[in-house]
PDB file of C-alpha atoms in Angstrom:
ATOM      1  CA  UNK F   1       0.041   0.020  -0.013  1.00  0.00           C
ATOM      2  CA  UNK F   2       1.343   3.513  -0.772  1.00  0.00           C
ATOM      3  CA  UNK F   3       0.397   6.996   0.554  1.00  0.00           C
ATOM      4  CA  UNK F   4      -1.766   8.862  -1.972  1.00  0.00           C
ATOM      5  CA  UNK F   5      -1.280  12.441  -2.732  1.00  0.00           C
ATOM      6  CA  UNK F   6      -3.782  14.785  -4.460  1.00  0.00           C
ATOM      7  CA  UNK F   7      -3.616  18.355  -5.603  1.00  0.00           C
ATOM      8  CA  UNK F   8      -5.480  20.729  -7.959  1.00  0.00           C
ATOM      9  CA  UNK F   9      -3.854  23.891  -9.259  1.00  0.00           C
ATOM     10  CA  UNK F  10      -6.461  25.238 -11.737  1.00  0.00           C
ATOM     11  CA  UNK F  11      -9.169  27.801 -10.743  1.00  0.00           C
ATOM     12  CA  UNK F  12     -12.494  26.685  -9.293  1.00  0.00           C
ATOM     13  CA  UNK F  13     -13.674  23.450  -7.729  1.00  0.00           C
ATOM     14  CA  UNK F  14     -12.463  19.976  -8.244  1.00  0.00           C
ATOM     15  CA  UNK F  15     -13.078  16.841  -6.229  1.00  0.00           C
ATOM     16  CA  UNK F  16      -9.647  15.289  -5.799  1.00  0.00           C
ATOM     17  CA  UNK F  17     -10.441  12.325  -3.521  1.00  0.00           C
ATOM     18  CA  UNK F  18     -13.728  10.456  -3.953  1.00  0.00           C
ATOM     19  CA  UNK F  19     -14.608   7.406  -1.964  1.00  0.00           C
ATOM     20  CA  UNK F  20     -17.839   5.517  -1.311  1.00  0.00           C
ATOM     21  CA  UNK F  21     -20.152   7.980   0.345  1.00  0.00           C
ATOM     22  CA  UNK F  22     -17.771  11.060   0.571  1.00  0.00           C
ATOM     23  CA  UNK F  23     -15.424  13.336  -1.167  1.00  0.00           C
ATOM     24  CA  UNK F  24     -12.809  16.016  -0.653  1.00  0.00           C
ATOM     25  CA  UNK F  25     -12.491  18.863  -3.143  1.00  0.00           C
ATOM     26  CA  UNK F  26     -10.189  21.759  -3.594  1.00  0.00           C
ATOM     27  CA  UNK F  27     -11.709  25.153  -4.197  1.00  0.00           C
ATOM     28  CA  UNK F  28      -9.262  27.625  -5.627  1.00  0.00           C
ATOM     29  CA  UNK F  29      -9.948  31.186  -6.400  1.00  0.00           C
ATOM     30  CA  UNK F  30     -11.829  32.198  -9.499  1.00  0.00           C
ATOM     31  CA  UNK F  31     -13.246  35.603 -10.527  1.00  0.00           C
ATOM     32  CA  UNK F  32     -16.909  34.446  -9.782  1.00  0.00           C
ATOM     33  CA  UNK F  33     -15.947  34.052  -6.118  1.00  0.00           C
ATOM     34  CA  UNK F  34     -14.905  37.687  -5.613  1.00  0.00           C
ATOM     35  CA  UNK F  35     -17.176  39.381  -3.137  1.00  0.00           C
ATOM     36  CA  UNK F  36     -18.555  41.840  -5.665  1.00  0.00           C
ATOM     37  CA  UNK F  37     -19.127  39.073  -8.212  1.00  0.00           C
ATOM     38  CA  UNK F  38     -21.317  36.787  -6.094  1.00  0.00           C
ATOM     39  CA  UNK F  39     -24.772  36.487  -7.795  1.00  0.00           C
ATOM     40  CA  UNK F  40     -26.193  33.407  -6.193  1.00  0.00           C
ATOM     41  CA  UNK F  41     -26.193  31.235  -3.112  1.00  0.00           C
ATOM     42  CA  UNK F  42     -26.617  27.485  -2.921  1.00  0.00           C
ATOM     43  CA  UNK F  43     -27.880  24.778  -0.548  1.00  0.00           C
ATOM     44  CA  UNK F  44     -27.773  21.043  -0.244  1.00  0.00           C
ATOM     45  CA  UNK F  45     -30.878  19.219   0.988  1.00  0.00           C
ATOM     46  CA  UNK F  46     -29.147  15.847   1.805  1.00  0.00           C
ATOM     47  CA  UNK F  47     -25.961  16.807   3.526  1.00  0.00           C
ATOM     48  CA  UNK F  48     -23.899  19.134   5.549  1.00  0.00           C
ATOM     49  CA  UNK F  49     -20.804  20.633   3.854  1.00  0.00           C
ATOM     50  CA  UNK F  50     -17.493  21.229   5.570  1.00  0.00           C
ATOM     51  CA  UNK F  51     -15.108  24.018   4.656  1.00  0.00           C
ATOM     52  CA  UNK F  52     -11.450  24.267   5.822  1.00  0.00           C
ATOM     53  CA  UNK F  53      -9.297  27.251   4.748  1.00  0.00           C
ATOM     54  CA  UNK F  54      -5.919  26.137   3.673  1.00  0.00           C
ATOM     55  CA  UNK F  55      -4.408  29.394   2.393  1.00  0.00           C
ATOM     56  CA  UNK F  56      -5.536  33.008   2.468  1.00  0.00           C
ATOM     57  CA  UNK F  57      -8.482  34.755   4.100  1.00  0.00           C
ATOM     58  CA  UNK F  58     -11.837  33.696   2.526  1.00  0.00           C
ATOM     59  CA  UNK F  59     -15.242  34.661   3.909  1.00  0.00           C
ATOM     60  CA  UNK F  60     -17.925  31.936   4.491  1.00  0.00           C
ATOM     61  CA  UNK F  61     -21.447  33.267   3.915  1.00  0.00           C
ATOM     62  CA  UNK F  62     -24.684  31.983   5.211  1.00  0.00           C
ATOM     63  CA  UNK F  63     -28.072  33.278   4.178  1.00  0.00           C
ATOM     64  CA  UNK F  64     -31.491  32.952   5.778  1.00  0.00           C
ATOM     65  CA  UNK F  65     -34.713  33.762   3.923  1.00  0.00           C
ATOM     66  CA  UNK F  66     -37.048  36.129   5.621  1.00  0.00           C
ATOM     67  CA  UNK F  67     -40.217  37.926   4.343  1.00  0.00           C
ATOM     68  CA  UNK F  68     -37.953  41.043   3.839  1.00  0.00           C
ATOM     69  CA  UNK F  69     -35.337  39.116   1.787  1.00  0.00           C
ATOM     70  CA  UNK F  70     -32.090  37.380   2.684  1.00  0.00           C
ATOM     71  CA  UNK F  71     -30.271  38.071   5.998  1.00  0.00           C
ATOM     72  CA  UNK F  72     -26.550  37.312   6.176  1.00  0.00           C
ATOM     73  CA  UNK F  73     -24.056  35.851   8.417  1.00  0.00           C
ATOM     74  CA  UNK F  74     -20.484  36.266   7.370  1.00  0.00           C
ATOM     75  CA  UNK F  75     -17.568  34.327   8.935  1.00  0.00           C
ATOM     76  CA  UNK F  76     -14.029  35.323   8.264  1.00  0.00           C
ATOM     77  CA  UNK F  77     -12.330  31.979   7.893  1.00  0.00           C
ATOM     78  CA  UNK F  78      -9.123  31.229   9.753  1.00  0.00           C
ATOM     79  CA  UNK F  79      -6.626  28.658   8.336  1.00  0.00           C
ATOM     80  CA  UNK F  80      -6.977  25.162   9.811  1.00  0.00           C
ATOM     81  CA  UNK F  81     -10.418  25.659  11.314  1.00  0.00           C
ATOM     82  CA  UNK F  82     -13.266  23.517  10.306  1.00  0.00           C
ATOM     83  CA  UNK F  83     -16.507  25.234   9.422  1.00  0.00           C
ATOM     84  CA  UNK F  84     -19.744  23.320   8.948  1.00  0.00           C
ATOM     85  CA  UNK F  85     -22.712  24.478   6.752  1.00  0.00           C
ATOM     86  CA  UNK F  86     -25.727  22.476   7.943  1.00  0.00           C
ATOM     87  CA  UNK F  87     -28.086  20.781   5.511  1.00  0.00           C
ATOM     88  CA  UNK F  88     -30.464  23.169   3.714  1.00  0.00           C
ATOM     89  CA  UNK F  89     -28.629  26.398   4.735  1.00  0.00           C
ATOM     90  CA  UNK F  90     -28.010  28.812   1.789  1.00  0.00           C
ATOM     91  CA  UNK F  91     -24.436  29.633   1.500  1.00  0.00           C
ATOM     92  CA  UNK F  92     -21.664  30.983  -0.570  1.00  0.00           C
ATOM     93  CA  UNK F  93     -17.902  31.776  -0.212  1.00  0.00           C
ATOM     94  CA  UNK F  94     -16.067  34.927  -1.035  1.00  0.00           C
ATOM     95  CA  UNK F  95     -12.443  34.397  -1.997  1.00  0.00           C
ATOM     96  CA  UNK F  96      -9.440  36.457  -3.140  1.00  0.00           C
ATOM     97  CA  UNK F  97      -6.576  35.289  -5.414  1.00  0.00           C
ATOM     98  CA  UNK F  98      -4.308  32.665  -3.927  1.00  0.00           C
ATOM     99  CA  UNK F  99      -7.081  31.489  -1.445  1.00  0.00           C
ATOM    100  CA  UNK F 100      -7.465  27.724  -1.193  1.00  0.00           C
ATOM    101  CA  UNK F 101     -10.270  25.922   0.577  1.00  0.00           C
ATOM    102  CA  UNK F 102     -10.822  22.230   1.180  1.00  0.00           C
ATOM    103  CA  UNK F 103     -14.530  21.089   0.937  1.00  0.00           C
ATOM    104  CA  UNK F 104     -15.625  17.728   2.547  1.00  0.00           C
ATOM    105  CA  UNK F 105     -19.044  16.503   1.524  1.00  0.00           C
ATOM    106  CA  UNK F 106     -21.003  13.457   0.426  1.00  0.00           C
ATOM    107  CA  UNK F 107     -19.840  12.324  -2.905  1.00  0.00           C
ATOM    108  CA  UNK F 108     -21.544  13.929  -5.956  1.00  0.00           C
ATOM    109  CA  UNK F 109     -23.183  16.614  -3.796  1.00  0.00           C
ATOM    110  CA  UNK F 110     -21.938  19.271  -6.290  1.00  0.00           C
ATOM    111  CA  UNK F 111     -23.641  17.324  -9.073  1.00  0.00           C
ATOM    112  CA  UNK F 112     -26.828  15.778  -7.658  1.00  0.00           C
ATOM    113  CA  UNK F 113     -27.730  17.700  -4.465  1.00  0.00           C
ATOM    114  CA  UNK F 114     -27.387  21.380  -5.200  1.00  0.00           C
ATOM    115  CA  UNK F 115     -30.109  24.061  -5.465  1.00  0.00           C
ATOM    116  CA  UNK F 116     -29.269  27.700  -6.497  1.00  0.00           C
ATOM    117  CA  UNK F 117     -31.027  30.906  -5.584  1.00  0.00           C
ATOM    118  CA  UNK F 118     -30.091  34.014  -7.637  1.00  0.00           C
ATOM    119  CA  UNK F 119     -29.616  37.255  -5.797  1.00  0.00           C
ATOM    120  CA  UNK F 120     -31.756  40.204  -6.386  1.00  0.00           C
ATOM    121  CA  UNK F 121     -30.124  43.702  -6.532  1.00  0.00           C
ATOM    122  CA  UNK F 122     -31.365  44.202  -3.006  1.00  0.00           C
ATOM    123  CA  UNK F 123     -29.774  40.919  -1.857  1.00  0.00           C
ATOM    124  CA  UNK F 124     -26.361  41.898  -3.439  1.00  0.00           C
ATOM    125  CA  UNK F 125     -26.550  45.310  -1.810  1.00  0.00           C
ATOM    126  CA  UNK F 126     -27.225  43.837   1.617  1.00  0.00           C
ATOM    127  CA  UNK F 127     -24.560  41.181   1.032  1.00  0.00           C
ATOM    128  CA  UNK F 128     -21.992  43.792   0.125  1.00  0.00           C
ATOM    129  CA  UNK F 129     -22.819  45.665   3.378  1.00  0.00           C
ATOM    130  CA  UNK F 130     -22.404  42.447   5.436  1.00  0.00           C
ATOM    131  CA  UNK F 131     -19.178  41.547   3.769  1.00  0.00           C
ATOM    132  CA  UNK F 132     -17.718  45.051   4.473  1.00  0.00           C
ATOM    133  CA  UNK F 133     -18.599  45.175   8.122  1.00  0.00           C
ATOM    134  CA  UNK F 134     -15.529  45.029  10.313  1.00  0.00           C
ATOM    135  CA  UNK F 135     -15.022  41.696  12.000  1.00  0.00           C
ATOM    136  CA  UNK F 136     -15.923  41.515  15.681  1.00  0.00           C
ATOM    137  CA  UNK F 137     -12.915  41.626  17.972  1.00  0.00           C
ATOM    138  CA  UNK F 138     -12.299  38.388  19.758  1.00  0.00           C
ATOM    139  CA  UNK F 139     -12.562  38.722  23.500  1.00  0.00           C
ATOM    140  CA  UNK F 140      -9.608  37.301  25.335  1.00  0.00           C
ATOM    141  CA  UNK F 141      -9.713  36.238  28.990  1.00  0.00           C
TER     142      UNK F 141
END
């Protein structure tokens, strides 16, 4: 038996390790993931999705539907921390050049269990405001 090694250097998403029931994919920066270019959110109805920032400073975005439109939660990702998006939660990710994120999910989630919701102009405006809020300072004991 040998140690296996996987990498992906192109832009966008690519599953690099697929096994029965799960997969790990690399998500590398691409222009559609710039904060000002985000025009949709997605969700998965059959699985959680795990994000781990490997390099850079991406922002993980969660959206909740309300009668007034989408409300946003933006998490500034830290390298090496595991972030979970629960089943059915609308989400997106904002990245900058040289950012790299690992995604762990059920196999074929990106093909067979994804629903997209386009953003209205009002959604994009409120998302921009949420992304540009200064991060909360961590309280230290």
